[in-house]
Structure formats: C-alpha cells, structure tokens
PDB file of N, CA and C in Angstrom:
ATOM      1  N   MET A   1     -14.223 -43.132-114.279  1.00  0.00           N
ATOM      2  CA  MET A   1     -13.219 -43.061-113.381  1.00  0.00           C
ATOM      3  C   MET A   1     -11.819 -43.252-113.806  1.00  0.00           C
ATOM      4  N   ASN A   2     -11.588 -44.346-114.681  1.00  0.00           N
ATOM      5  CA  ASN A   2     -10.398 -44.369-115.396  1.00  0.00           C
ATOM      6  C   ASN A   2      -9.772 -43.116-115.901  1.00  0.00           C
ATOM      7  N   ALA A   3     -10.392 -42.463-116.371  1.00  0.00           N
ATOM      8  CA  ALA A   3     -10.009 -41.204-117.275  1.00  0.00           C
ATOM      9  C   ALA A   3      -9.557 -40.131-116.101  1.00  0.00           C
ATOM     10  N   ILE A   4     -10.222 -40.119-115.061  1.00  0.00           N
ATOM     11  CA  ILE A   4      -9.768 -39.318-113.861  1.00  0.00           C
ATOM     12  C   ILE A   4      -8.406 -39.663-113.383  1.00  0.00           C
ATOM     13  N   VAL A   5      -8.254 -41.220-113.152  1.00  0.00           N
ATOM     14  CA  VAL A   5      -6.836 -41.704-112.597  1.00  0.00           C
ATOM     15  C   VAL A   5      -5.763 -41.402-113.644  1.00  0.00           C
ATOM     16  N   ARG A   6      -6.219 -41.725-114.930  1.00  0.00           N
ATOM     17  CA  ARG A   6      -5.073 -41.423-115.959  1.00  0.00           C
ATOM     18  C   ARG A   6      -4.685 -40.116-116.074  1.00  0.00           C
ATOM     19  N   LYS A   7      -5.604 -39.023-115.915  1.00  0.00           N
ATOM     20  CA  LYS A   7      -5.126 -37.792-115.739  1.00  0.00           C
ATOM     21  C   LYS A   7      -4.479 -37.253-114.752  1.00  0.00           C
ATOM     22  N   ALA A   8      -4.708 -37.839-113.623  1.00  0.00           N
ATOM     23  CA  ALA A   8      -3.844 -37.326-112.277  1.00  0.00           C
ATOM     24  C   ALA A   8      -2.545 -38.171-112.346  1.00  0.00           C
ATOM     25  N   LEU A   9      -2.506 -39.233-112.736  1.00  0.00           N
ATOM     26  CA  LEU A   9      -1.059 -39.931-112.886  1.00  0.00           C
ATOM     27  C   LEU A   9      -0.408 -39.259-114.073  1.00  0.00           C
ATOM     28  N   ALA A  10      -0.833 -38.783-115.172  1.00  0.00           N
ATOM     29  CA  ALA A  10      -0.226 -37.891-116.086  1.00  0.00           C
ATOM     30  C   ALA A  10       0.292 -36.608-115.560  1.00  0.00           C
ATOM     31  N   ASP A  11      -0.497 -36.032-114.889  1.00  0.00           N
ATOM     32  CA  ASP A  11      -0.187 -34.714-114.234  1.00  0.00           C
ATOM     33  C   ASP A  11       0.988 -34.880-113.423  1.00  0.00           C
ATOM     34  N   LEU A  12       0.970 -35.965-112.414  1.00  0.00           N
ATOM     35  CA  LEU A  12       2.107 -36.407-111.500  1.00  0.00           C
ATOM     36  C   LEU A  12       3.230 -36.483-112.312  1.00  0.00           C
ATOM     37  N   ARG A  13       3.240 -37.248-113.394  1.00  0.00           N
ATOM     38  CA  ARG A  13       4.580 -37.248-114.237  1.00  0.00           C
ATOM     39  C   ARG A  13       4.955 -36.057-114.650  1.00  0.00           C
ATOM     40  N   THR A  14       4.068 -35.306-115.040  1.00  0.00           N
ATOM     41  CA  THR A  14       4.502 -33.977-115.918  1.00  0.00           C
ATOM     42  C   THR A  14       4.841 -32.772-114.925  1.00  0.00           C
ATOM     43  N   TYR A  15       4.577 -32.823-113.818  1.00  0.00           N
ATOM     44  CA  TYR A  15       4.767 -31.961-112.600  1.00  0.00           C
ATOM     45  C   TYR A  15       5.384 -32.385-111.575  1.00  0.00           C
ATOM     46  N   ARG A  16       6.561 -32.858-111.841  1.00  0.00           N
ATOM     47  CA  ARG A  16       7.433 -33.853-110.710  1.00  0.00           C
ATOM     48  C   ARG A  16       7.473 -33.194-109.514  1.00  0.00           C
ATOM     49  N   PHE A  17       8.371 -32.192-109.870  1.00  0.00           N
ATOM     50  CA  PHE A  17       8.852 -30.816-108.696  1.00  0.00           C
ATOM     51  C   PHE A  17       7.451 -30.557-107.810  1.00  0.00           C
ATOM     52  N   GLN A  18       6.560 -30.021-108.568  1.00  0.00           N
ATOM     53  CA  GLN A  18       5.433 -29.625-107.819  1.00  0.00           C
ATOM     54  C   GLN A  18       4.678 -30.526-106.879  1.00  0.00           C
ATOM     55  N   SER A  19       4.756 -31.603-107.496  1.00  0.00           N
ATOM     56  CA  SER A  19       4.096 -32.919-106.764  1.00  0.00           C
ATOM     57  C   SER A  19       4.858 -33.337-105.744  1.00  0.00           C
ATOM     58  N   ALA A  20       6.201 -33.547-105.791  1.00  0.00           N
ATOM     59  CA  ALA A  20       7.128 -33.587-104.710  1.00  0.00           C
ATOM     60  C   ALA A  20       7.138 -32.391-103.563  1.00  0.00           C
ATOM     61  N   MET A  21       6.878 -31.266-103.970  1.00  0.00           N
ATOM     62  CA  MET A  21       6.945 -30.267-102.881  1.00  0.00           C
ATOM     63  C   MET A  21       5.515 -30.226-102.237  1.00  0.00           C
ATOM     64  N   VAL A  22       4.326 -30.637-103.066  1.00  0.00           N
ATOM     65  CA  VAL A  22       3.103 -30.796-102.242  1.00  0.00           C
ATOM     66  C   VAL A  22       3.009 -31.890-101.125  1.00  0.00           C
ATOM     67  N   ALA A  23       3.553 -32.958-101.669  1.00  0.00           N
ATOM     68  CA  ALA A  23       3.810 -34.030-100.729  1.00  0.00           C
ATOM     69  C   ALA A  23       4.831 -33.890 -99.471  1.00  0.00           C
ATOM     70  N   ILE A  24       5.881 -33.081 -99.640  1.00  0.00           N
ATOM     71  CA  ILE A  24       6.463 -32.685 -98.420  1.00  0.00           C
ATOM     72  C   ILE A  24       6.010 -31.701 -97.738  1.00  0.00           C
ATOM     73  N   ILE A  25       5.210 -30.752 -98.338  1.00  0.00           N
ATOM     74  CA  ILE A  25       4.267 -29.704 -97.408  1.00  0.00           C
ATOM     75  C   ILE A  25       3.392 -30.461 -96.513  1.00  0.00           C
ATOM     76  N   VAL A  26       2.595 -31.537 -97.027  1.00  0.00           N
ATOM     77  CA  VAL A  26       1.645 -32.242 -96.556  1.00  0.00           C
ATOM     78  C   VAL A  26       2.304 -33.035 -95.401  1.00  0.00           C
ATOM     79  N   PHE A  27       3.531 -33.674 -95.543  1.00  0.00           N
ATOM     80  CA  PHE A  27       4.172 -34.448 -94.745  1.00  0.00           C
ATOM     81  C   PHE A  27       4.515 -33.725 -93.409  1.00  0.00           C
ATOM     82  N   ALA A  28       5.109 -32.569 -93.861  1.00  0.00           N
ATOM     83  CA  ALA A  28       5.707 -31.564 -92.864  1.00  0.00           C
ATOM     84  C   ALA A  28       4.493 -31.048 -91.932  1.00  0.00           C
ATOM     85  N   ALA A  29       3.358 -30.727 -92.439  1.00  0.00           N
ATOM     86  CA  ALA A  29       1.984 -30.349 -91.712  1.00  0.00           C
ATOM     87  C   ALA A  29       1.539 -31.432 -90.890  1.00  0.00           C
ATOM     88  N   THR A  30       1.521 -32.627 -91.429  1.00  0.00           N
ATOM     89  CA  THR A  30       1.038 -33.719 -90.649  1.00  0.00           C
ATOM     90  C   THR A  30       1.825 -33.899 -89.553  1.00  0.00           C
ATOM     91  N   THR A  31       3.233 -34.089 -89.634  1.00  0.00           N
ATOM     92  CA  THR A  31       4.264 -34.262 -88.408  1.00  0.00           C
ATOM     93  C   THR A  31       4.034 -33.006 -87.681  1.00  0.00           C
ATOM     94  N   THR A  32       4.068 -31.854 -87.817  1.00  0.00           N
ATOM     95  CA  THR A  32       3.827 -30.792 -86.648  1.00  0.00           C
ATOM     96  C   THR A  32       2.511 -30.943 -86.138  1.00  0.00           C
ATOM     97  N   LEU A  33       1.480 -31.289 -86.619  1.00  0.00           N
ATOM     98  CA  LEU A  33       0.071 -31.345 -86.085  1.00  0.00           C
ATOM     99  C   LEU A  33       0.225 -32.546 -84.981  1.00  0.00           C
ATOM    100  N   VAL A  34       0.812 -33.660 -85.432  1.00  0.00           N
ATOM    101  CA  VAL A  34       0.924 -34.662 -84.495  1.00  0.00           C
ATOM    102  C   VAL A  34       1.894 -34.547 -83.232  1.00  0.00           C
ATOM    103  N   LEU A  35       3.062 -33.653 -83.633  1.00  0.00           N
ATOM    104  CA  LEU A  35       3.869 -33.259 -82.460  1.00  0.00           C
ATOM    105  C   LEU A  35       3.087 -32.194 -81.617  1.00  0.00           C
ATOM    106  N   ALA A  36       2.323 -31.193 -82.098  1.00  0.00           N
ATOM    107  CA  ALA A  36       1.420 -30.286 -81.260  1.00  0.00           C
ATOM    108  C   ALA A  36       0.428 -31.079 -80.498  1.00  0.00           C
ATOM    109  N   LEU A  37      -0.140 -32.064 -81.039  1.00  0.00           N
ATOM    110  CA  LEU A  37      -0.966 -32.593 -80.112  1.00  0.00           C
ATOM    111  C   LEU A  37      -0.564 -33.345 -79.222  1.00  0.00           C
ATOM    112  N   THR A  38       0.692 -33.854 -79.326  1.00  0.00           N
ATOM    113  CA  THR A  38       1.373 -34.891 -78.265  1.00  0.00           C
ATOM    114  C   THR A  38       1.950 -34.021 -77.111  1.00  0.00           C
ATOM    115  N   LEU A  39       2.491 -32.980 -77.552  1.00  0.00           N
ATOM    116  CA  LEU A  39       2.817 -31.904 -76.572  1.00  0.00           C
ATOM    117  C   LEU A  39       1.578 -31.259 -75.676  1.00  0.00           C
ATOM    118  N   GLN A  40       0.536 -30.903 -76.417  1.00  0.00           N
ATOM    119  CA  GLN A  40      -0.632 -30.504 -75.735  1.00  0.00           C
ATOM    120  C   GLN A  40      -1.198 -31.631 -74.960  1.00  0.00           C
ATOM    121  N   ARG A  41      -1.201 -32.896 -75.154  1.00  0.00           N
ATOM    122  CA  ARG A  41      -1.755 -33.968 -74.236  1.00  0.00           C
ATOM    123  C   ARG A  41      -0.690 -34.044 -72.828  1.00  0.00           C
ATOM    124  N   GLY A  42       0.691 -33.817 -73.152  1.00  0.00           N
ATOM    125  CA  GLY A  42       1.436 -33.725 -72.023  1.00  0.00           C
ATOM    126  C   GLY A  42       1.366 -32.579 -71.216  1.00  0.00           C
ATOM    127  N   ALA A  43       0.990 -31.417 -71.654  1.00  0.00           N
ATOM    128  CA  ALA A  43       0.960 -29.981 -70.994  1.00  0.00           C
ATOM    129  C   ALA A  43      -0.320 -30.052 -70.353  1.00  0.00           C
ATOM    130  N   ASP A  44      -1.376 -30.855 -70.725  1.00  0.00           N
ATOM    131  CA  ASP A  44      -2.585 -30.651 -69.896  1.00  0.00           C
ATOM    132  C   ASP A  44      -2.521 -31.085 -68.463  1.00  0.00           C
ATOM    133  N   ASP A  45      -1.970 -32.336 -68.327  1.00  0.00           N
ATOM    134  CA  ASP A  45      -1.963 -32.737 -66.939  1.00  0.00           C
ATOM    135  C   ASP A  45      -0.330 -33.088 -66.778  1.00  0.00           C
ATOM    136  N   PRO A  46       0.606 -32.211 -66.432  1.00  0.00           N
ATOM    137  CA  PRO A  46       1.816 -32.596 -66.224  1.00  0.00           C
ATOM    138  C   PRO A  46       2.484 -33.457 -65.076  1.00  0.00           C
ATOM    139  N   TRP A  47       1.343 -33.542 -64.179  1.00  0.00           N
ATOM    140  CA  TRP A  47       1.681 -34.496 -63.064  1.00  0.00           C
ATOM    141  C   TRP A  47       1.289 -35.903 -63.014  1.00  0.00           C
ATOM    142  N   ALA A  48       0.326 -36.290 -64.053  1.00  0.00           N
ATOM    143  CA  ALA A  48      -0.184 -37.709 -64.192  1.00  0.00           C
ATOM    144  C   ALA A  48       0.928 -38.834 -64.212  1.00  0.00           C
ATOM    145  N   ASN A  49       1.481 -38.376 -64.968  1.00  0.00           N
ATOM    146  CA  ASN A  49       2.741 -39.500 -65.438  1.00  0.00           C
ATOM    147  C   ASN A  49       3.550 -39.865 -64.005  1.00  0.00           C
ATOM    148  N   SER A  50       3.804 -38.753 -63.243  1.00  0.00           N
ATOM    149  CA  SER A  50       4.609 -39.004 -61.943  1.00  0.00           C
ATOM    150  C   SER A  50       3.605 -39.759 -61.068  1.00  0.00           C
ATOM    151  N   PHE A  51       2.502 -39.337 -60.879  1.00  0.00           N
ATOM    152  CA  PHE A  51       1.533 -39.928 -60.070  1.00  0.00           C
ATOM    153  C   PHE A  51       1.219 -41.295 -60.416  1.00  0.00           C
ATOM    154  N   GLU A  52       1.175 -41.732 -61.803  1.00  0.00           N
ATOM    155  CA  GLU A  52       1.121 -43.153 -62.040  1.00  0.00           C
ATOM    156  C   GLU A  52       2.398 -43.931 -61.882  1.00  0.00           C
ATOM    157  N   GLN A  53       3.517 -43.549 -62.196  1.00  0.00           N
ATOM    158  CA  GLN A  53       4.794 -44.258 -61.819  1.00  0.00           C
ATOM    159  C   GLN A  53       5.042 -44.389 -60.171  1.00  0.00           C
ATOM    160  N   ALA A  54       4.657 -43.349 -59.482  1.00  0.00           N
ATOM    161  CA  ALA A  54       4.880 -43.563 -58.027  1.00  0.00           C
ATOM    162  C   ALA A  54       3.868 -44.244 -57.348  1.00  0.00           C
ATOM    163  N   ASN A  55       2.704 -44.445 -58.211  1.00  0.00           N
ATOM    164  CA  ASN A  55       1.544 -45.341 -57.455  1.00  0.00           C
ATOM    165  C   ASN A  55       1.153 -44.561 -55.922  1.00  0.00           C
ATOM    166  N   SER A  56       1.183 -43.340 -55.785  1.00  0.00           N
ATOM    167  CA  SER A  56       0.838 -42.839 -54.459  1.00  0.00           C
ATOM    168  C   SER A  56      -0.039 -41.802 -54.752  1.00  0.00           C
ATOM    169  N   LEU A  57      -0.207 -41.044 -53.563  1.00  0.00           N
ATOM    170  CA  LEU A  57      -1.250 -39.943 -53.412  1.00  0.00           C
ATOM    171  C   LEU A  57      -0.487 -38.813 -54.113  1.00  0.00           C
ATOM    172  N   PRO A  58      -1.181 -37.759 -54.229  1.00  0.00           N
ATOM    173  CA  PRO A  58      -0.545 -36.587 -54.843  1.00  0.00           C
ATOM    174  C   PRO A  58      -0.050 -35.600 -53.862  1.00  0.00           C
ATOM    175  N   VAL A  59      -0.243 -35.913 -52.595  1.00  0.00           N
ATOM    176  CA  VAL A  59       0.386 -35.394 -51.543  1.00  0.00           C
ATOM    177  C   VAL A  59       0.904 -36.062 -50.853  1.00  0.00           C
ATOM    178  N   ALA A  60       2.173 -35.886 -49.898  1.00  0.00           N
ATOM    179  CA  ALA A  60       2.928 -36.539 -49.112  1.00  0.00           C
ATOM    180  C   ALA A  60       2.955 -35.772 -47.982  1.00  0.00           C
ATOM    181  N   ILE A  61       2.706 -36.139 -46.690  1.00  0.00           N
ATOM    182  CA  ILE A  61       2.671 -35.529 -45.492  1.00  0.00           C
ATOM    183  C   ILE A  61       3.751 -35.931 -44.768  1.00  0.00           C
ATOM    184  N   GLN A  62       4.800 -35.352 -44.304  1.00  0.00           N
ATOM    185  CA  GLN A  62       5.765 -36.065 -43.341  1.00  0.00           C
ATOM    186  C   GLN A  62       5.791 -35.127 -42.194  1.00  0.00           C
ATOM    187  N   ARG A  63       6.186 -35.961 -41.168  1.00  0.00           N
ATOM    188  CA  ARG A  63       6.610 -34.991 -39.837  1.00  0.00           C
ATOM    189  C   ARG A  63       7.855 -35.703 -39.152  1.00  0.00           C
ATOM    190  N   ARG A  64       8.333 -34.777 -38.282  1.00  0.00           N
ATOM    191  CA  ARG A  64       9.559 -35.109 -37.684  1.00  0.00           C
ATOM    192  C   ARG A  64       9.159 -35.968 -36.490  1.00  0.00           C
ATOM    193  N   PRO A  65      10.020 -36.940 -36.221  1.00  0.00           N
ATOM    194  CA  PRO A  65       9.881 -37.700 -34.780  1.00  0.00           C
ATOM    195  C   PRO A  65      10.050 -36.823 -33.682  1.00  0.00           C
ATOM    196  N   ARG A  66       9.405 -37.244 -32.717  1.00  0.00           N
ATOM    197  CA  ARG A  66       9.616 -36.234 -31.332  1.00  0.00           C
ATOM    198  C   ARG A  66      10.895 -37.018 -30.601  1.00  0.00           C
TER     199      ARG A  66
END
C-alpha cells in the first residue's frame, strides 16, 4: 500500500499542471451536478414554497358582497 501512495504522490508532483486540471474539472462537474439537482428540485413543484409560506389552501375563492 505504501508503494501505491508513494507512486501517486510522485506522479502528482511530476505532473502538476495535469493534476490541477483534473482537480478543476472534477470540481466544475460536481458544482454543475449540484446546481442541476437544486434547480430540478425547485422545478418539480414550483408552488410548494408559496403554499408553505402562505400556510393556506392552494385555491382561494372570493366573492363580491351583495
């Protein structure tokens, strides 16, 4: 196991630019995935937040007084 860790660290030191690019790409992909999942959750039920904040029925019926 030590040999694998030493080899990995040596490769990271040798190929610094490539390692940085891989880290940036993984970070960007993770950020995009989290953003997409957050937007999808909000788009699935757009009225849920309004109903929770209003603490009321989804339909309000009003009539004019006579």
